[in-house]
Each structure stands twice: as structure tokens, then as C-alpha cells.
Coordinates of C-alpha atoms in Angstrom, one line a residue:
M1 CA 128.9 41.7 140.6
A2 CA 132.6 41.9 141.4
W3 CA 134.0 45.2 142.6
Y4 CA 136.2 45.7 139.5
N5 CA 133.5 45.7 136.9
D6 CA 131.0 47.8 138.8
I7 CA 131.0 51.5 139.7
G8 CA 130.2 53.4 142.8
K9 CA 130.3 57.0 144.1
E10 CA 133.0 59.3 142.9
N11 CA 134.0 56.6 140.4
D12 CA 135.9 58.9 138.1
V13 CA 138.5 59.2 140.8
V14 CA 137.8 56.4 143.3
V15 CA 138.1 52.9 141.9
S16 CA 137.4 51.0 145.1
S17 CA 137.2 51.1 148.9
R18 CA 138.3 48.4 151.3
I19 CA 138.0 47.7 155.0
R20 CA 140.3 45.0 156.4
F21 CA 140.3 43.6 159.9
A22 CA 143.3 41.7 161.4
R23 CA 142.2 39.2 164.2
N24 CA 143.8 36.4 166.1
V25 CA 142.4 33.5 168.1
A26 CA 143.6 33.8 171.7
D27 CA 144.0 30.0 172.2
Y28 CA 146.7 29.7 169.6
P29 CA 150.2 31.2 169.1
F30 CA 150.6 33.7 166.2
E31 CA 150.7 32.2 162.8
S32 CA 154.5 32.3 162.5
K33 CA 154.8 30.0 165.5
M34 CA 151.9 27.6 164.7
D35 CA 152.4 24.0 163.6
D36 CA 150.3 22.5 160.8
T37 CA 147.9 20.8 163.2
S38 CA 147.1 24.1 164.9
A39 CA 146.8 25.9 161.6
K40 CA 144.2 23.3 160.4
E41 CA 142.3 23.7 163.6
V42 CA 142.1 27.5 163.2
I43 CA 140.9 27.1 159.6
E44 CA 138.2 24.7 160.7
K45 CA 137.1 27.0 163.6
V46 CA 137.0 30.2 161.5
T47 CA 135.1 28.4 158.8
K48 CA 132.5 27.1 161.3
A49 CA 132.2 30.5 163.0
L50 CA 131.4 32.4 159.8
G51 CA 128.6 29.9 159.0
N52 CA 126.9 29.3 155.7
G53 CA 127.5 31.4 152.6
F54 CA 131.2 31.1 152.4
E55 CA 133.1 29.1 149.8
S56 CA 136.3 27.6 151.3
I57 CA 139.3 27.4 149.0
D58 CA 142.4 25.4 150.1
L59 CA 145.2 27.4 148.6
S60 CA 147.5 24.3 148.6
D61 CA 145.1 22.8 146.0
L62 CA 145.6 25.8 143.6
T63 CA 148.3 26.2 140.9
A64 CA 150.5 29.3 141.0
V65 CA 148.4 30.8 138.2
E66 CA 145.2 30.3 140.1
S67 CA 146.7 31.8 143.3
G68 CA 148.1 34.7 141.2
A69 CA 144.7 35.5 139.8
L70 CA 143.3 35.9 143.3
V71 CA 146.2 38.3 144.1
E72 CA 145.5 40.3 141.0
K73 CA 141.8 40.6 142.1
H74 CA 143.0 41.9 145.5
L75 CA 141.4 39.0 147.3
I76 CA 144.7 37.6 148.8
S77 CA 148.1 39.0 149.5
P78 CA 151.2 38.0 147.4
N79 CA 152.7 36.4 150.6
F80 CA 149.6 34.4 151.2
A81 CA 149.7 33.0 147.7
K82 CA 153.3 31.7 148.3
K83 CA 152.7 30.1 151.7
K84 CA 153.5 26.4 152.1
T85 CA 151.9 25.8 155.5
P86 CA 148.1 25.2 155.8
H87 CA 146.1 28.3 154.8
A88 CA 142.7 28.9 153.3
L89 CA 140.6 31.6 151.6
L90 CA 136.9 31.9 152.5
Q91 CA 134.9 33.8 150.0
N92 CA 131.4 35.4 150.0
D93 CA 129.5 37.9 147.8
K94 CA 131.4 37.5 144.5
D95 CA 134.9 38.9 145.0
R96 CA 133.7 41.5 147.6
V97 CA 134.0 39.8 151.0
S98 CA 136.9 37.4 151.6
V99 CA 138.8 36.0 154.6
M100 CA 142.4 34.9 154.6
V101 CA 142.9 32.3 157.3
C102 CA 146.4 31.8 158.6
E103 CA 148.0 34.7 156.8
E104 CA 150.3 37.0 158.9
D105 CA 147.4 37.0 161.4
H106 CA 145.0 34.1 162.0
I107 CA 142.2 36.1 160.3
R108 CA 142.4 38.8 157.7
L109 CA 138.7 39.7 156.9
Q110 CA 138.1 42.2 154.1
C111 CA 135.2 43.8 152.3
I112 CA 136.1 45.6 149.0
L113 CA 133.5 47.7 147.1
P114 CA 133.4 49.8 144.0
G115 CA 133.8 53.6 144.3
L116 CA 133.9 55.6 147.6
A117 CA 132.1 53.2 149.9
L118 CA 134.1 53.0 153.1
D119 CA 131.1 53.3 155.4
E120 CA 129.2 50.5 153.6
A121 CA 132.3 48.3 153.5
Y122 CA 132.8 48.8 157.2
K123 CA 129.2 47.9 158.0
T124 CA 129.5 44.7 155.9
A125 CA 132.8 43.7 157.4
C126 CA 131.5 44.3 160.9
I127 CA 128.7 41.7 160.3
Y128 CA 131.2 39.0 159.8
D129 CA 133.6 40.3 162.4
D130 CA 130.7 40.1 165.0
R131 CA 130.2 36.5 164.0
L132 CA 133.8 35.7 164.7
D133 CA 133.7 37.5 168.0
D134 CA 130.6 35.6 169.1
K135 CA 132.0 32.2 168.3
L136 CA 135.8 32.6 168.9
N137 CA 138.0 33.8 171.7
I138 CA 139.5 36.7 169.8
A139 CA 142.8 38.0 171.2
F140 CA 142.1 41.4 172.7
S141 CA 143.7 43.6 175.4
G142 CA 141.9 46.3 177.3
E143 CA 145.0 48.4 177.1
L144 CA 146.3 47.6 173.6
G145 CA 143.2 46.6 171.7
Y146 CA 143.2 43.8 169.2
L147 CA 146.5 41.8 169.5
T148 CA 148.1 41.3 166.1
H149 CA 151.3 39.8 164.8
C150 CA 152.7 43.1 163.6
P151 CA 152.7 46.0 166.1
T152 CA 151.6 48.4 163.3
N153 CA 148.1 46.7 163.4
L154 CA 147.7 46.8 167.2
G155 CA 144.7 48.7 168.5
I156 CA 141.7 48.7 166.1
G157 CA 143.4 46.1 163.9
M158 CA 141.8 47.8 160.9
R159 CA 143.1 49.1 157.6
A160 CA 140.8 51.4 155.7
S161 CA 142.0 52.0 152.1
V162 CA 140.9 53.5 148.8
M163 CA 142.2 52.9 145.4
V164 CA 142.3 56.2 143.5
F165 CA 142.9 57.1 139.9
L166 CA 145.0 60.3 139.8
P167 CA 146.3 60.9 136.3
A168 CA 146.2 64.8 136.4
L169 CA 148.0 65.0 139.8
T170 CA 150.5 62.5 138.4
M171 CA 151.1 64.5 135.2
T172 CA 151.5 67.8 137.2
R173 CA 154.0 66.1 139.5
S174 CA 151.9 66.7 142.6
M175 CA 151.9 63.2 144.0
E176 CA 155.1 63.6 146.0
N177 CA 153.8 66.6 147.9
L178 CA 150.5 64.9 148.4
S179 CA 152.2 61.9 149.9
V180 CA 154.1 64.0 152.3
Q181 CA 150.9 65.9 153.4
L182 CA 149.0 62.6 153.9
S183 CA 151.8 61.1 155.9
K184 CA 151.7 64.0 158.3
L185 CA 147.9 63.3 158.8
G186 CA 148.6 59.6 159.5
F187 CA 147.9 58.2 156.1
I188 CA 150.2 56.5 153.5
V189 CA 150.2 56.4 149.7
R190 CA 151.3 53.2 148.0
G191 CA 150.9 51.4 144.7
M192 CA 147.7 49.6 143.7
Y193 CA 148.8 46.4 145.5
G194 CA 149.7 48.1 148.8
E195 CA 152.9 47.6 150.7
G196 CA 155.9 47.1 148.5
S197 CA 154.2 47.9 145.2
Q198 CA 154.9 50.8 142.9
P199 CA 152.2 53.0 141.3
E200 CA 151.2 51.9 137.8
G201 CA 148.4 53.2 135.6
C202 CA 148.1 56.3 137.8
L203 CA 146.5 54.1 140.4
Y204 CA 147.3 54.6 144.1
Q205 CA 146.2 53.1 147.3
I206 CA 145.7 55.4 150.3
S207 CA 145.3 53.9 153.7
N208 CA 145.5 54.7 157.4
R209 CA 148.9 54.3 159.1
I210 CA 147.7 54.7 162.7
T211 CA 145.7 52.0 164.6
M212 CA 146.5 52.9 168.2
G213 CA 144.6 55.6 170.1
V214 CA 141.9 56.0 167.4
T215 CA 138.5 54.6 166.7
E216 CA 137.4 52.8 163.5
E217 CA 134.6 55.4 162.9
D218 CA 137.0 58.4 163.3
T219 CA 139.6 56.8 161.0
I220 CA 137.0 56.2 158.3
K221 CA 135.5 59.7 158.6
R222 CA 139.0 61.2 158.3
L223 CA 139.8 59.1 155.2
N224 CA 136.5 59.9 153.6
D225 CA 137.1 63.7 154.1
I226 CA 140.7 63.4 152.7
V227 CA 139.5 61.4 149.7
M228 CA 136.8 64.0 148.9
Q229 CA 139.5 66.7 149.0
I230 CA 141.7 64.7 146.7
C231 CA 138.8 64.2 144.3
E232 CA 138.4 68.0 144.1
K233 CA 142.1 68.5 143.5
E234 CA 142.3 65.9 140.8
R235 CA 139.2 67.2 139.0
K236 CA 140.5 70.8 139.1
A237 CA 143.9 69.5 137.7
R238 CA 142.1 67.6 134.9
E239 CA 140.1 70.7 133.9
M240 CA 143.3 72.7 133.9
L241 CA 145.0 70.2 131.6
K242 CA 142.0 70.2 129.3
S243 CA 141.7 74.0 129.1
D244 CA 145.4 74.7 128.8
N245 CA 145.9 72.4 125.8
Y246 CA 142.8 70.5 124.8
S247 CA 144.3 69.3 121.5
A248 CA 147.3 67.8 123.2
I249 CA 145.3 66.0 125.8
A250 CA 142.7 64.8 123.3
D251 CA 145.5 63.5 121.0
R252 CA 147.1 61.6 123.9
V253 CA 143.8 60.0 124.9
C254 CA 142.8 59.1 121.4
R255 CA 146.2 57.7 120.5
A256 CA 146.0 55.5 123.6
Y257 CA 142.5 54.4 122.7
G258 CA 143.6 53.6 119.2
I259 CA 146.5 51.4 120.4
L260 CA 144.2 49.5 122.8
K261 CA 141.6 49.1 120.2
Y262 CA 143.8 47.9 117.3
A263 CA 147.1 46.6 118.8
R264 CA 147.9 42.9 118.1
I265 CA 150.7 42.6 120.8
I266 CA 150.7 44.5 124.1
S267 CA 152.5 44.0 127.5
S268 CA 150.9 44.6 130.9
K269 CA 153.0 47.6 131.4
E270 CA 152.1 49.2 128.1
F271 CA 148.4 48.4 128.8
L272 CA 148.4 50.2 132.1
K273 CA 150.0 53.3 130.5
H274 CA 147.3 53.5 127.8
F275 CA 144.6 52.4 130.3
A276 CA 145.4 55.6 132.3
D277 CA 145.0 57.8 129.3
V278 CA 141.8 56.2 128.2
R279 CA 140.2 56.3 131.6
L280 CA 141.2 60.0 131.8
G281 CA 139.5 60.4 128.4
I282 CA 136.3 59.0 129.7
A283 CA 136.4 61.3 132.7
L284 CA 136.9 64.3 130.4
G285 CA 134.2 63.3 128.0
I286 CA 136.7 62.8 125.1
I287 CA 135.8 59.1 124.9
T288 CA 132.1 58.3 125.1
D289 CA 131.7 54.8 123.6
I290 CA 133.1 52.8 126.5
T291 CA 132.3 52.7 130.2
Y292 CA 134.2 52.6 133.4
E293 CA 132.8 49.1 134.0
T294 CA 134.2 47.8 130.7
L295 CA 137.6 49.3 131.4
G296 CA 137.6 47.9 135.0
E297 CA 136.9 44.4 133.8
I298 CA 139.7 44.7 131.2
M299 CA 142.0 46.0 133.9
I300 CA 141.8 42.8 135.8
G301 CA 141.3 40.4 132.9
V302 CA 144.6 41.4 131.1
L303 CA 146.8 40.8 134.1
P304 CA 149.1 37.8 133.6
A305 CA 147.5 35.2 135.8
N306 CA 143.9 36.1 135.0
L307 CA 144.7 36.1 131.3
V308 CA 146.2 32.6 131.5
L309 CA 143.4 31.3 133.7
N310 CA 140.7 32.6 131.4
N311 CA 142.5 30.9 128.5
G312 CA 142.1 27.4 130.0
N313 CA 145.1 27.7 132.3
K314 CA 147.4 26.7 129.4
P315 CA 151.1 27.6 129.8
L316 CA 152.0 30.6 127.7
G317 CA 155.3 32.3 126.9
D318 CA 155.6 36.1 127.2
F319 CA 155.0 36.7 123.5
E320 CA 152.0 34.4 123.4
R321 CA 150.6 36.2 126.5
D322 CA 151.1 39.6 125.0
V323 CA 149.2 38.5 121.8
L324 CA 146.4 37.0 123.9
R325 CA 146.2 40.2 126.0
A326 CA 145.7 42.3 122.8
D327 CA 143.0 39.9 121.6
Y328 CA 141.2 40.1 125.0
I329 CA 141.3 44.0 125.0
R330 CA 140.0 44.2 121.4
G331 CA 137.3 41.7 122.1
N332 CA 136.0 43.6 125.2
L333 CA 136.2 47.0 123.6
E334 CA 134.1 45.8 120.6
K335 CA 131.3 44.5 122.8

């Protein structure tokens, strides 16, 4: 089951956990300096090293919509989707384990799981990282650690991140202060698509900023501890909102649910606004007839590229897409 329509630990706050490794093959220049022949060789070697069980997707064979759908599922980066030089996606375990080959680094291996599951994601990613290390000459320095294209990844070459749902902390205007506190601890808060993205639907990505002079295990432990503290703060803020003015919160939640359930036209932006209120309503027990899994599936399915792809990849104008989105939401809420 894909990460976005499943649930895990602390799922009322933590939507997903991701571990990503950046690796390079020592026998080749960094991706930005590689020619097409070298890029194809790296793709072939990485595919062979990972072994059976991975589906290889040549991104040059995909339409912009098909690539966009992979971005929306958090399987590839927006820059990777736009590349013109040879690059490939290797996929295993249904939208949970994926490898971008010839992105900014030769290898970007990630495991993404539902809920708070950093330890499990790390163990899974390490299985495939070990395969690569056994079969390839991975660029590594005893002094600097893993050698990466961007200096910010030098060292452990790992990004540990969680996607968290923080409506109460957002409503109480606590996010700016939280971001400052996390930055002092070596972590960064971004939008749901990471670097360069803005928070929408009260969804935030929290990840480590420091990769030098630390270990993978310590980084994961610290992020786990921080996330548990954030969960506690968010839940307290939710209960405060509920106890201070239950009628206002219930009205806000139910209005949002009504719009999603009965609207005939809805944009992505409007959906995410009401999505946040409905998800909060589930957490507070105000809404009991839909699940986090259903809402998670809708969250990905209504995004522009996935919406078009699931409709036979037919070209759609903005208005047609907004009508189709409303149909999709109603259909899933009625299941």
C-alpha cells in the first residue's frame, strides 16, 4: 500500500517519514559535468547493483503530466522531472522505496513510510544502500564522509524528514517561533514539497540541516524526539481550541466537510484549505464517518497531474480540472 493512503504511528499529526541518501559513483564526475554516455552508464550500473525487484522508469519516455504525478507523490523532485539529460527512476515496494538516478547526485535513494517511522525507513533504506556499496565504488572520504554535489549534503549524505499536520499551531500563529527554535537545533521547516515550497493545508516538512560531524542514528533520534514534542504541543493546542470555543471549531470543520462533500467545482488551493479543517475534525472526533486513509488518498488524487492521469491523461483546462476534482472528492467521500 502506498504511504499516502495508509496510516502509521502518531498519524493524527505525522503524515509520513522519509529517509533519503545522496550517493555518487567515484569513477564518474558529478552529474552536472557528466555527458550522456556517462549518465547512461551510471543508470545501468545502479540498476544492476540494486538487483531484482525494481521497476526502471526512463523519465524521458514520460509526459509532463506523468512526471508531475510522480512529483506530487513525493517520488521524484521537481527538478528531476524537468531534466533533459538521461535520468531514470527505480521503484520498489509501491511508492515507498524509490531511487532517482542522475539527479543532482548520481543516486538519491529514499524510503517514505506513513506516520512516524524514521527508524523503520532508515533500516529499509540501508538495505538498498548496502547493495549499492557492495557493488559500486561509492565516493567517500575518511575526512569528509560521503562526497556529494552540494556541500550541504557532505558527511552522512542523509536527509531525515517528517511531514507533519499542524493546524492548531498554525491557527495560534506558533509556527514562526517553532521554526526559529528548530533552526537553532539544526533542523529546518519547509512546505510539504521541501526546499522552495510554501506550507499549504497546514502541512509542513521538518528535516535535518546538519550532515557533517553527526551520525545517522543520532540525527534520527534527535528528530524523533523533536517530533514527539511537536505532537504534544499540537495536541494541546487542538484541545485548547476545542475547549475555548467548540461551536466555532465544529462549525468551521463541518462547513469545510460540507463543501468537500457537495461542491461541484473546486481548485487545488481551496481543497487544501478545507482538507486541513476536515483532517482536524477527524482528530478532534467531530467527523467520524471518514478515515485518515481516505483523506490521504484524496490529498494525492486531487492534485493536478494525478487528477489528469487518472482521467486517461486527457488534456483539461483549469475549469474542467476543477469540476473533475470536485467529482473525484465526492466519489471518494461517498465510498
